[in-house]
Short mmCIF file of C-alpha atoms and ligand atoms in Angstrom, two decimals:
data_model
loop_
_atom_site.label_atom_id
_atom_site.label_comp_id
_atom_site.label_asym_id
_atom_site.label_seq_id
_atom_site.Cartn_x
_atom_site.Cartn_y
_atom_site.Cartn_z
CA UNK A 10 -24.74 -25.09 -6.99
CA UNK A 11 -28.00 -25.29 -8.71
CA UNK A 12 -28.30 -26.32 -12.07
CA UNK A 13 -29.40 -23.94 -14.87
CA UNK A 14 -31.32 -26.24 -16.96
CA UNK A 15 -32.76 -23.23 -19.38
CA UNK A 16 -29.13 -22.11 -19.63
CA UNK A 17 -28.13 -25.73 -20.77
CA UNK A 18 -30.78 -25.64 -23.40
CA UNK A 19 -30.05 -22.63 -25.57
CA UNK A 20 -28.95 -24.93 -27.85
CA UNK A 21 -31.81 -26.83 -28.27
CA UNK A 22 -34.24 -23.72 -28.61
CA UNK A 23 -31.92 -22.47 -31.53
CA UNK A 24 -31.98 -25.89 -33.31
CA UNK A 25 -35.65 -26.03 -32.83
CA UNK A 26 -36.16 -22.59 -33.70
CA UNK A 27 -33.65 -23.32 -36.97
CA UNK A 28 -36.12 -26.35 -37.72
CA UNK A 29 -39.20 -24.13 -37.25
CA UNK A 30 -37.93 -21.28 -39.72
CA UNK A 31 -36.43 -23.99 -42.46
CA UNK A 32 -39.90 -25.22 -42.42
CA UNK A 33 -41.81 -22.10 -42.64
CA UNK A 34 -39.31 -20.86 -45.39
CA UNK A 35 -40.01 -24.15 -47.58
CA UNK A 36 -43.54 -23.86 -47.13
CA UNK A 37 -43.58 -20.23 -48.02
CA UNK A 38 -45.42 -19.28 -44.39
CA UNK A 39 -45.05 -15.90 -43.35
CA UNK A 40 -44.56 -16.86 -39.44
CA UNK A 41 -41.08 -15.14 -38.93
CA UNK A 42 -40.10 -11.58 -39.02
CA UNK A 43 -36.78 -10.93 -38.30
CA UNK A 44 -36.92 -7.60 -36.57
CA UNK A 45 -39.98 -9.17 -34.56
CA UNK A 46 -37.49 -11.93 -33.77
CA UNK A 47 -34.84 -10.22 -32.75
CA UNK A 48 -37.00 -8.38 -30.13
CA UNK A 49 -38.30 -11.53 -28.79
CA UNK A 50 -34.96 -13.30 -28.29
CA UNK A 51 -33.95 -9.72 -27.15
CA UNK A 52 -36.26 -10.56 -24.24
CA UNK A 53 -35.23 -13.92 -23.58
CA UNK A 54 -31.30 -12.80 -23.25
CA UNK A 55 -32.05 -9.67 -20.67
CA UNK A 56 -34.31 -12.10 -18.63
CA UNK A 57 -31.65 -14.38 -18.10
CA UNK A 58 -29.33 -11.38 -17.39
CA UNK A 59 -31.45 -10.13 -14.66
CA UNK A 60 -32.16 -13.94 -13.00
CA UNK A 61 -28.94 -14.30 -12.59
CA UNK A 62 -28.15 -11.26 -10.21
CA UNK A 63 -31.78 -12.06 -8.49
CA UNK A 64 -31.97 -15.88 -8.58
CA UNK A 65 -30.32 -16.62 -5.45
CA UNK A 66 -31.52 -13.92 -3.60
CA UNK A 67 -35.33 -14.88 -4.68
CA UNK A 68 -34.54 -18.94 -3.48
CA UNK A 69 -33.94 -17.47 -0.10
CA UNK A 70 -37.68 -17.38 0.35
CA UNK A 71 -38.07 -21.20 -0.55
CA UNK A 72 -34.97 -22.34 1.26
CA UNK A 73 -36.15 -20.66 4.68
CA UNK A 74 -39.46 -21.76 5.13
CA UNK A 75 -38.57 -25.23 3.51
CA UNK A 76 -35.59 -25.33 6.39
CA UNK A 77 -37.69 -23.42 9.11
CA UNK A 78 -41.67 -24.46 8.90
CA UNK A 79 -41.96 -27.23 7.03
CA UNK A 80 -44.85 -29.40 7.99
CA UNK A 81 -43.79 -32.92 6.60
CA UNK A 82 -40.65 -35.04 6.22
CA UNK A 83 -41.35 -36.40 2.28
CA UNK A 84 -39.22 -38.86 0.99
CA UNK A 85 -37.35 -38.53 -2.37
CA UNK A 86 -39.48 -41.67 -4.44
CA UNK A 87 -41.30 -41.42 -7.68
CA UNK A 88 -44.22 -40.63 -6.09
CA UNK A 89 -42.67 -37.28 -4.72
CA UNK A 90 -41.93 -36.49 -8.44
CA UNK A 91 -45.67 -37.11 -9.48
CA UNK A 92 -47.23 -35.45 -6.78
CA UNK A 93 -44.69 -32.10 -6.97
CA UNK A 94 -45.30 -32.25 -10.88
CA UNK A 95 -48.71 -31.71 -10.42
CA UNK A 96 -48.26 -28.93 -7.49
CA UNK A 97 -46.03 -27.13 -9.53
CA UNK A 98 -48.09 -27.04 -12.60
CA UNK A 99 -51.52 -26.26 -10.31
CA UNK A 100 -49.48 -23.37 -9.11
CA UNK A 101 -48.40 -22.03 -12.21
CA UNK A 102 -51.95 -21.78 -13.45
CA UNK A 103 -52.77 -19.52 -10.67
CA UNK A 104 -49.67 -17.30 -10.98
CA UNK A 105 -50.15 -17.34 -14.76
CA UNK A 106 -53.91 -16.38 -14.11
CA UNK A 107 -53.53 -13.67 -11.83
CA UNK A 108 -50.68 -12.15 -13.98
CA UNK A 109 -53.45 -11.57 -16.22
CA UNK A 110 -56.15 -10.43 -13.88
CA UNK A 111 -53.73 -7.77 -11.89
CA UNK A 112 -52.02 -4.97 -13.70
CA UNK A 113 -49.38 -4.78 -11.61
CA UNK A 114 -48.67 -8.47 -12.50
CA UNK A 115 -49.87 -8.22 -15.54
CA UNK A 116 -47.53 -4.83 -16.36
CA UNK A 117 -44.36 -7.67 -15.81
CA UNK A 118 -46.38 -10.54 -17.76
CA UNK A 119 -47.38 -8.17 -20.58
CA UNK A 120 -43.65 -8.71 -22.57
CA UNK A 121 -44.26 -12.48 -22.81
CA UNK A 122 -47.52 -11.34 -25.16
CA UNK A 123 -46.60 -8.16 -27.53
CA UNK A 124 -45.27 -10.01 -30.02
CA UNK A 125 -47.37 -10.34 -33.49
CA UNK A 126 -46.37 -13.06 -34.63
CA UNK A 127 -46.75 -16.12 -33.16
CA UNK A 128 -43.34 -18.82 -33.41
CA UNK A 129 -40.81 -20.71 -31.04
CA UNK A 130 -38.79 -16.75 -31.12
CA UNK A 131 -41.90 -15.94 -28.92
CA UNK A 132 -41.37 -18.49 -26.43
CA UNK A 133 -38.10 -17.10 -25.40
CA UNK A 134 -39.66 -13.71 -25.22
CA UNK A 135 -39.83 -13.45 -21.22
CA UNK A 136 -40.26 -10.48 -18.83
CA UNK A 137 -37.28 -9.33 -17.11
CA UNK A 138 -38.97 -8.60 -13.79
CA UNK A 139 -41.76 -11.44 -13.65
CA UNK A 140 -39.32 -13.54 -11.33
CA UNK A 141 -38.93 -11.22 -9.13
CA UNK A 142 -42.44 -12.30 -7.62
CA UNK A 143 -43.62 -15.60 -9.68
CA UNK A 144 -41.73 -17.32 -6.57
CA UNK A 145 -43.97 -16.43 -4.22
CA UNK A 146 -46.73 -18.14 -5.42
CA UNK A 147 -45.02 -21.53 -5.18
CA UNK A 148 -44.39 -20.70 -1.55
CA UNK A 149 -47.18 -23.33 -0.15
CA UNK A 150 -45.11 -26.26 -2.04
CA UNK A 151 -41.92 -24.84 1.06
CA UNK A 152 -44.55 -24.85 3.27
CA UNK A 153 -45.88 -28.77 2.56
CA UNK A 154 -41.93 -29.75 2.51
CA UNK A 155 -41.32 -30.85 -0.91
CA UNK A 156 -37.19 -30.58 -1.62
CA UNK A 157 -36.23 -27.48 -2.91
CA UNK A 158 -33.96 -28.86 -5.79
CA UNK A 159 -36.64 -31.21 -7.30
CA UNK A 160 -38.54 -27.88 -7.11
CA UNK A 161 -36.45 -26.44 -9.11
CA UNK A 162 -36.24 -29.28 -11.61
CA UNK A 163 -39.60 -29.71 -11.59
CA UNK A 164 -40.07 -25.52 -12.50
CA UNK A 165 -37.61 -25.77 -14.82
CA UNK A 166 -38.93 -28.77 -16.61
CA UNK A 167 -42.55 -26.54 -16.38
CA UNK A 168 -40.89 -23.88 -17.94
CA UNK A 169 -38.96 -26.09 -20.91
CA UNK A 170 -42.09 -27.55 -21.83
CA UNK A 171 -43.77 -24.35 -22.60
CA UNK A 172 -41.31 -23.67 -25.82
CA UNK A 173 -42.55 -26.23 -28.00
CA UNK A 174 -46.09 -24.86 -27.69
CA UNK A 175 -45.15 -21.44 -29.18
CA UNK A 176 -45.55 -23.11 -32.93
CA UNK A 177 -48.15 -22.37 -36.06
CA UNK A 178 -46.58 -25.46 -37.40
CA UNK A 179 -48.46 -28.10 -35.34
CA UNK A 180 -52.24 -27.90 -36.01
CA UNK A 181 -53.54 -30.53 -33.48
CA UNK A 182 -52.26 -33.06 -31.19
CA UNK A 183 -55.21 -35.74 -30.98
CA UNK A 184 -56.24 -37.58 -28.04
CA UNK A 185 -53.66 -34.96 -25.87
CA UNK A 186 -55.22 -32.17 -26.35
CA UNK A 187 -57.60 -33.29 -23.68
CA UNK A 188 -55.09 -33.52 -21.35
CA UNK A 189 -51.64 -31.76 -22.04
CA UNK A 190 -51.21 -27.51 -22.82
CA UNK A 191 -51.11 -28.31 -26.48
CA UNK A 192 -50.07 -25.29 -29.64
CA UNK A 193 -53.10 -24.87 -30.17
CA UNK A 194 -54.44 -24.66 -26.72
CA UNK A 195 -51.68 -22.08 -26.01
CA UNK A 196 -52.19 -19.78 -29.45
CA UNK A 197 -55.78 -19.10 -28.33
CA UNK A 198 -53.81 -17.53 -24.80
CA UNK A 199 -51.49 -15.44 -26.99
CA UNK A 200 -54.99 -14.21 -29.09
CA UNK A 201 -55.95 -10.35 -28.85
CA UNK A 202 -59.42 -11.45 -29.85
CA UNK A 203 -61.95 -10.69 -27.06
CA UNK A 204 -63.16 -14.09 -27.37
CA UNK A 205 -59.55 -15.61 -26.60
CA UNK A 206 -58.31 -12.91 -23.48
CA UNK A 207 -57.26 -14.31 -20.53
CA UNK A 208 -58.32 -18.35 -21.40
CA UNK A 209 -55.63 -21.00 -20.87
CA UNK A 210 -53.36 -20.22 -18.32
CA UNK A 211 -52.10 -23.56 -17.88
CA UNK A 212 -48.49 -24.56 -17.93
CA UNK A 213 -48.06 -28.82 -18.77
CA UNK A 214 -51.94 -29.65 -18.01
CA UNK A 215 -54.96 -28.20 -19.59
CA UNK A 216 -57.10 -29.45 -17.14
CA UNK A 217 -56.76 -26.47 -15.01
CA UNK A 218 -58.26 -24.18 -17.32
CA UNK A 219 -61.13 -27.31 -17.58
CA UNK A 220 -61.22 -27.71 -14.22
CA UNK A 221 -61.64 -23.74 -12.94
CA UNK A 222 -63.84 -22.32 -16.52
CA UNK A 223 -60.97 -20.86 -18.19
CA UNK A 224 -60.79 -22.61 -21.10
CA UNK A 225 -61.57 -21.60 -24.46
CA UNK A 226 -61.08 -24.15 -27.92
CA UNK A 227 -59.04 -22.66 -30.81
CA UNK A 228 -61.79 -21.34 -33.66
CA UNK A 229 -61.18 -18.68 -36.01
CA UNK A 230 -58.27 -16.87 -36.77
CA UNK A 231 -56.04 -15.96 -33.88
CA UNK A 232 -54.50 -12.39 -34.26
CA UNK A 233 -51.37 -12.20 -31.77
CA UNK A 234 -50.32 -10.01 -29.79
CA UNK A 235 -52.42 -7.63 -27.08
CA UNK A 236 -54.90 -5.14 -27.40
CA UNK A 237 -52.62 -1.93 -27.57
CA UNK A 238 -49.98 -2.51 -29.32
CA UNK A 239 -46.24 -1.96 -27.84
CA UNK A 240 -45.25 -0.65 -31.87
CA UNK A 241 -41.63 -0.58 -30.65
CA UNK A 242 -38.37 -2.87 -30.80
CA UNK A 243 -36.94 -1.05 -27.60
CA UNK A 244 -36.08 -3.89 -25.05
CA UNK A 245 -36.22 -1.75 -22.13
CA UNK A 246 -39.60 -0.02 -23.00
CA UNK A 247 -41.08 -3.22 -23.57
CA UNK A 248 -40.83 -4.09 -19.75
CA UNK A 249 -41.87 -0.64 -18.26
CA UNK A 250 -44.43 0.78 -20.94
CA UNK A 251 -47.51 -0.65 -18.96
CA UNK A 252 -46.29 0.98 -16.17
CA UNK A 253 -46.66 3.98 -17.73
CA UNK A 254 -50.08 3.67 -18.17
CA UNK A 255 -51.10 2.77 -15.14
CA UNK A 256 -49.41 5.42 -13.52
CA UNK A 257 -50.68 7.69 -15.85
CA UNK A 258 -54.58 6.65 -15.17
CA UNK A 259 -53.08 6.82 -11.21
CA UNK A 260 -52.25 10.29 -11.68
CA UNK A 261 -55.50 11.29 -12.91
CA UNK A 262 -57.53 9.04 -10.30
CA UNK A 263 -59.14 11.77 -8.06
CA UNK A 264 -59.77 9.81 -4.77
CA UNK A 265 -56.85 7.45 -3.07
CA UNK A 266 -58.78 4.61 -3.19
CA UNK A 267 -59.03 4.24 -7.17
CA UNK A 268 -55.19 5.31 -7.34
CA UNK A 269 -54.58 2.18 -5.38
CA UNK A 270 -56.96 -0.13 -7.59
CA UNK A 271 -55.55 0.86 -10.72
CA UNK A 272 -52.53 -1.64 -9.73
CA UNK A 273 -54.57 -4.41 -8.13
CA UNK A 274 -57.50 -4.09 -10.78
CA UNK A 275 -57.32 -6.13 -13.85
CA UNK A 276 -56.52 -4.79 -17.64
CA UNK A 277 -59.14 -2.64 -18.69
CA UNK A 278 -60.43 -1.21 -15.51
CA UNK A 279 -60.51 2.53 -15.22
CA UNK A 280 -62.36 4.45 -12.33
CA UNK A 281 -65.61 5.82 -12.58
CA UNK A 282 -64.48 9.37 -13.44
CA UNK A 283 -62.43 8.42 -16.03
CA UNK A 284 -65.25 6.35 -17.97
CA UNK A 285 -64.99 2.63 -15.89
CA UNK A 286 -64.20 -0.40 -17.33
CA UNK A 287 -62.63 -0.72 -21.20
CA UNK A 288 -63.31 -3.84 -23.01
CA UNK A 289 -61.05 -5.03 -25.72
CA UNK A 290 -62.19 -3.82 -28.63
CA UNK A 291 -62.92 -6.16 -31.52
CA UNK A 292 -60.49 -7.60 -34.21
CA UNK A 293 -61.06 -4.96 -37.14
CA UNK A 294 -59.80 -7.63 -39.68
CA UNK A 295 -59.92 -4.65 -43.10
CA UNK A 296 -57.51 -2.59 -41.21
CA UNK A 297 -55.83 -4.75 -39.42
CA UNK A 298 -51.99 -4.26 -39.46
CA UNK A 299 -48.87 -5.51 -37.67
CA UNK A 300 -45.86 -3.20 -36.50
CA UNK A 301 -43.37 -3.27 -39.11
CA UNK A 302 -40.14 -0.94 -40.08
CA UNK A 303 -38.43 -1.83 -43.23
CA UNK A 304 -34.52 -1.48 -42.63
CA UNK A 305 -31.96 -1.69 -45.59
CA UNK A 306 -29.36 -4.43 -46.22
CA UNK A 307 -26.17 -2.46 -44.02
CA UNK A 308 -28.36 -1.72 -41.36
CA UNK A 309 -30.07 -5.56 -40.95
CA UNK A 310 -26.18 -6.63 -41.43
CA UNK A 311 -25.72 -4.11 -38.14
CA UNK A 312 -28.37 -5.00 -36.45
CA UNK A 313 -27.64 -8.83 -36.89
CA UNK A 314 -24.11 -8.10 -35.39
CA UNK A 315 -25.28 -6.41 -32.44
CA UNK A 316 -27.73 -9.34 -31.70
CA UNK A 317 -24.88 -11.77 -32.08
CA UNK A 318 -22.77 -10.31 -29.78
CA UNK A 319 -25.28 -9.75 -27.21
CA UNK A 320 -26.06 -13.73 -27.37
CA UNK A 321 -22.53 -14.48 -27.62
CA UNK A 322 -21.77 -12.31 -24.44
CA UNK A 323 -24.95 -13.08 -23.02
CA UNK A 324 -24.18 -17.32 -23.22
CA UNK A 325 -21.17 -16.92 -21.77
CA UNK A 326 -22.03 -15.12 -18.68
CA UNK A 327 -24.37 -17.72 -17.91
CA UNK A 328 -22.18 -20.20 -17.75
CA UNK A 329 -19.13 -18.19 -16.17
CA UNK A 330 -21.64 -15.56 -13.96
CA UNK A 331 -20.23 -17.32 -10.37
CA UNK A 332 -16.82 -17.60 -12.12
CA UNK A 333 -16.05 -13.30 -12.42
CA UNK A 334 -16.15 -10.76 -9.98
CA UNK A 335 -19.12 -9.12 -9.38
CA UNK A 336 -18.13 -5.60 -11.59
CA UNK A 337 -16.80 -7.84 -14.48
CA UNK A 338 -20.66 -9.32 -14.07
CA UNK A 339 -21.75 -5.95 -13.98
CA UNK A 340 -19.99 -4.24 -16.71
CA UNK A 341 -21.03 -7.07 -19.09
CA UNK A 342 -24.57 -7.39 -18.76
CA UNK A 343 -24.75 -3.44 -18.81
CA UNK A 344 -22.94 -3.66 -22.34
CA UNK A 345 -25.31 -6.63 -23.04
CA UNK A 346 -28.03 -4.57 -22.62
CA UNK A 347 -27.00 -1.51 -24.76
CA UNK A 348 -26.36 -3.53 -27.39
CA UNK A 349 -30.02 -4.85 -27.04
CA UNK A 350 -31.16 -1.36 -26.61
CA UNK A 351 -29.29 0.36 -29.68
CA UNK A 352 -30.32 -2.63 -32.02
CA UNK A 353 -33.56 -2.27 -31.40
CA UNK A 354 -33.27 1.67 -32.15
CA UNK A 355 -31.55 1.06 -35.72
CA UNK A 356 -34.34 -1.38 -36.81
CA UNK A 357 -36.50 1.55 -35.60
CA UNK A 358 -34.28 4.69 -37.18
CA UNK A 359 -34.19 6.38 -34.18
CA UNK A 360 -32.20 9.56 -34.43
CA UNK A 361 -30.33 8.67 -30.82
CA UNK A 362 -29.14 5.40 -32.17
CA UNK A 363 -26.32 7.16 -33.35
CA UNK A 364 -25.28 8.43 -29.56
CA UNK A 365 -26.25 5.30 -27.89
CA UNK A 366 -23.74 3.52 -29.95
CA UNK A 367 -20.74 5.44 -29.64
CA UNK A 368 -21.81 4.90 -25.75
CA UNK A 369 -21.69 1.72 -26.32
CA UNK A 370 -18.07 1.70 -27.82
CA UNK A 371 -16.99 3.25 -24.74
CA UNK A 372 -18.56 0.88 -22.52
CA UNK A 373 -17.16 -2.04 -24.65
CA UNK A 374 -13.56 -0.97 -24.08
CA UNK A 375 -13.91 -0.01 -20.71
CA UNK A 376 -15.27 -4.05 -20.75
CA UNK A 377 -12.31 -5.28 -22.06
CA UNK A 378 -9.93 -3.02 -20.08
CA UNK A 379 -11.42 -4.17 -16.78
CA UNK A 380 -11.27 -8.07 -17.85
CA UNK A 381 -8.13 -7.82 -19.19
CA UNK A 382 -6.86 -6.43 -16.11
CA UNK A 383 -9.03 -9.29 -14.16
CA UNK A 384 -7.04 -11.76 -15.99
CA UNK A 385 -9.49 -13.29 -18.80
CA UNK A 386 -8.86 -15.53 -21.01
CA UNK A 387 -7.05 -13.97 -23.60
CA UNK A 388 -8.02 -15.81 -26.40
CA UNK A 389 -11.77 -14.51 -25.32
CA UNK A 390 -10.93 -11.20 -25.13
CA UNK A 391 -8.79 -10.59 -28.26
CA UNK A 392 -11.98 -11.94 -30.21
CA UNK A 393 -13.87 -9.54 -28.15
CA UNK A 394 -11.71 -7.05 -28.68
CA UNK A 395 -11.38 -7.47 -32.81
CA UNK A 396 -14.72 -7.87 -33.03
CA UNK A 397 -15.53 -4.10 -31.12
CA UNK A 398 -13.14 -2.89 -33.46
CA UNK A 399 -14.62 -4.16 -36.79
CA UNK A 400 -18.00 -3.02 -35.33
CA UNK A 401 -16.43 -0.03 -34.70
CA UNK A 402 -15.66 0.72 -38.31
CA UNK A 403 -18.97 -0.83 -39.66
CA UNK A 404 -20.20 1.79 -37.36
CA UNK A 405 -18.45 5.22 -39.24
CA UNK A 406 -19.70 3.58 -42.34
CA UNK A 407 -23.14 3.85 -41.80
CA UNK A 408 -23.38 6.47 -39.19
CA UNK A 409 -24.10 9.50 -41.87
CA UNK A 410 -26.67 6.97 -44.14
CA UNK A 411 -28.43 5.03 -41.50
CA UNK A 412 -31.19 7.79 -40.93
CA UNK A 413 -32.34 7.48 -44.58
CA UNK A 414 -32.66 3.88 -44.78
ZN1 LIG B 28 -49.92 -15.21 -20.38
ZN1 LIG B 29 -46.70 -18.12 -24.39
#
């Protein structure tokens, strides 16, 4: 079976991310928020949900024309390596640009750029549904006849590389920032300034954005995030509110043609009718303000359990996803993901956090009824078990109060 390299690194990204926030406490930097954080990281644990019920079904499209068409028998040497390192990271660029230039694309790619602050939290903030097509653009590699599992070593090494970039902390690399996708290379991509939209796609190597006039230096202040702002915690809404819009501006196209374009077009455009194409609007620096909601100490301490539990849960299905039957799977992402969900509402004060989370009880013990009678390990599922009861108490506690927080 195929190895999950960005599974096997969690630990890493938390260390890192640990290092990253010690520093930025001691120097008294403002660069993490931790409702912001939680929503990114929030991102990074339903992505990896989702891949894993789509991963092997989205390989099939490699596999078969790597088994069926391929033009060349290449040999496994260190020049394979080089050459497929390269290939992978040319194609990248492209899928990365045209996320950007395609709302449809970009409506997937948006999550990876609402955040407003700009850290390694942000890194792990991934689209659910972007790998659901980002495979198809690496389709001509199948097609050449380069291995599929270096592929996938060599995309997975593409995507590892691409945390450490997500810092404040590193001003400027040198010499390498010629060459390599560099921090400061990669804030100017996450910049809502006009002057820094849709520059530096690359993934390892600049020199695609050099190469094909995309590139764009780091000069004043970069102000994260994208032009409207998501203003929301909500995991879920974070992956479909673009496609709101568009079908919104679809709906009030007049003629067929322009309902089809608003998907294909890039950010921005709008038919004729309904005034043609928006620019992003410059950085108004006076009023400039971030999304923020101020929670108090029992509901952060709630929130913080919630988050736990879905990376606790979330970890472990990773590793043991081939391992359970497929409604075990099932039930535990689902509770995964209403966790995710009703966390986000509290740090927001919504008023249906308070029904979402007594759903959520009765999801979690229908969870542990169906492992327990699927034979799980024991020791597992009593933790599991205390801790939804604790929660569950935590929960009556703050029920009445939260809303005036
Ligand atoms: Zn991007
Ligand atoms: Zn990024």
């Amino acid at each position: 079976m195929k190895t999950n390299y960005i599974a096997l690194s969690v630990p890493i990204f938390f260390i890192l991310i640990g290092i990253e926030l010690a520093y930025t406490f001691y120097k008294k930097l403002n660069y993490y928020r931790l409702n912001d954080s939680i929503a990114n990281l929030s991102q990074g644990i339903g992505s990896q949900l989702v891949g894993l019920f789509m991963k092997s079904v989205l390989f099939v499209g490699y596999m078969y024309i790597f088994q069926h068409w391929r033009l060349f028998e290449i040999p496994n040497t260190i020049w394979t390596w080089i050459v497929l390192f390269i290939g992978v990271d040319f194609f990248y660029y492209w899928f990365h640009r045209m996320s950007h230039q395609i709302n449809a694309l970009w409506a997937a790619h948006i999550v990876h750029h609402q955040s407003e602050e700009y850290n390694l939290t942000v890194a792990l903030r991934q689209s659910w549904f972007q790998g659901w097509f980002s495979w198809a653009f690496y389709l001509p590699l199948a097609l050449i006849g380069f291995d599929p599992i270096i592929f996938l070593t060599l995309s997975s090494f593409n995507t590892l590389y691409q945390f450490w970039i997500h810092t404040r902390t590193i001003k400027s690399m040198g010499f390498l920032e010629y060459i390599l996708n560099t921090p400061s290379h990669h804030r100017v991509h996450h910049g809502s300034n006009p002057k820094y939209i849709d520059k530096n796609h690359a993934g390892t190597l600049i020199i695609w954005d050099r190469l094909f006039g995309t590139f764009q230096k780091e000069e004043e202040e970069v102000y994260y995030g994208i032009t409207k702002p998501l203003a929301s915690w909500n995991p879920v809404w974070a992956n479909l509110h673009y496609w709101k819009d568009l079908i919104e501006t679809a709906k009030k196209s007049e003629n067929i043609n322009d309902k089809i374009r608003v998907f294909v077009k890039p950010p921005g455009w709008f038919p004729d009718q309904l005034g043609g194409f928006q620019a992003a609007p410059e950085i108004d620096a006076v009023n400039y303000k971030k999304f923020h909601t101020e929670s108090n100490l029992a509901a952060i301490g709630y929130a913080i359990l919630l988050f736990l539990l879905a990376l606790g849960l979330g970890s472990y299905l990773l590793f043991s996803f081939d391992k359970l039957q497929l409604s075990a799977d099932i039930l535990i992402a689902t509770f995964i993901i209403i966790s995710l969900l009703t966390c986000g509402a509290l740090l927001e004060k919504k008023r249906w956090f308070v029904a979402a989370e007594a759903v959520r009880f009765l999801l979690g013990f229908a969870t542990i009824y169906t492992l327990y009678h699927q034979k799980f390990n024991p020791v597992y599922l009593g933790v599991l078990l205390i801790f939804h009861v604790a929660m569950l108490i935590y929960y009556f506690l703050i029920k009445s109060s939260y809303r005036d927080v």
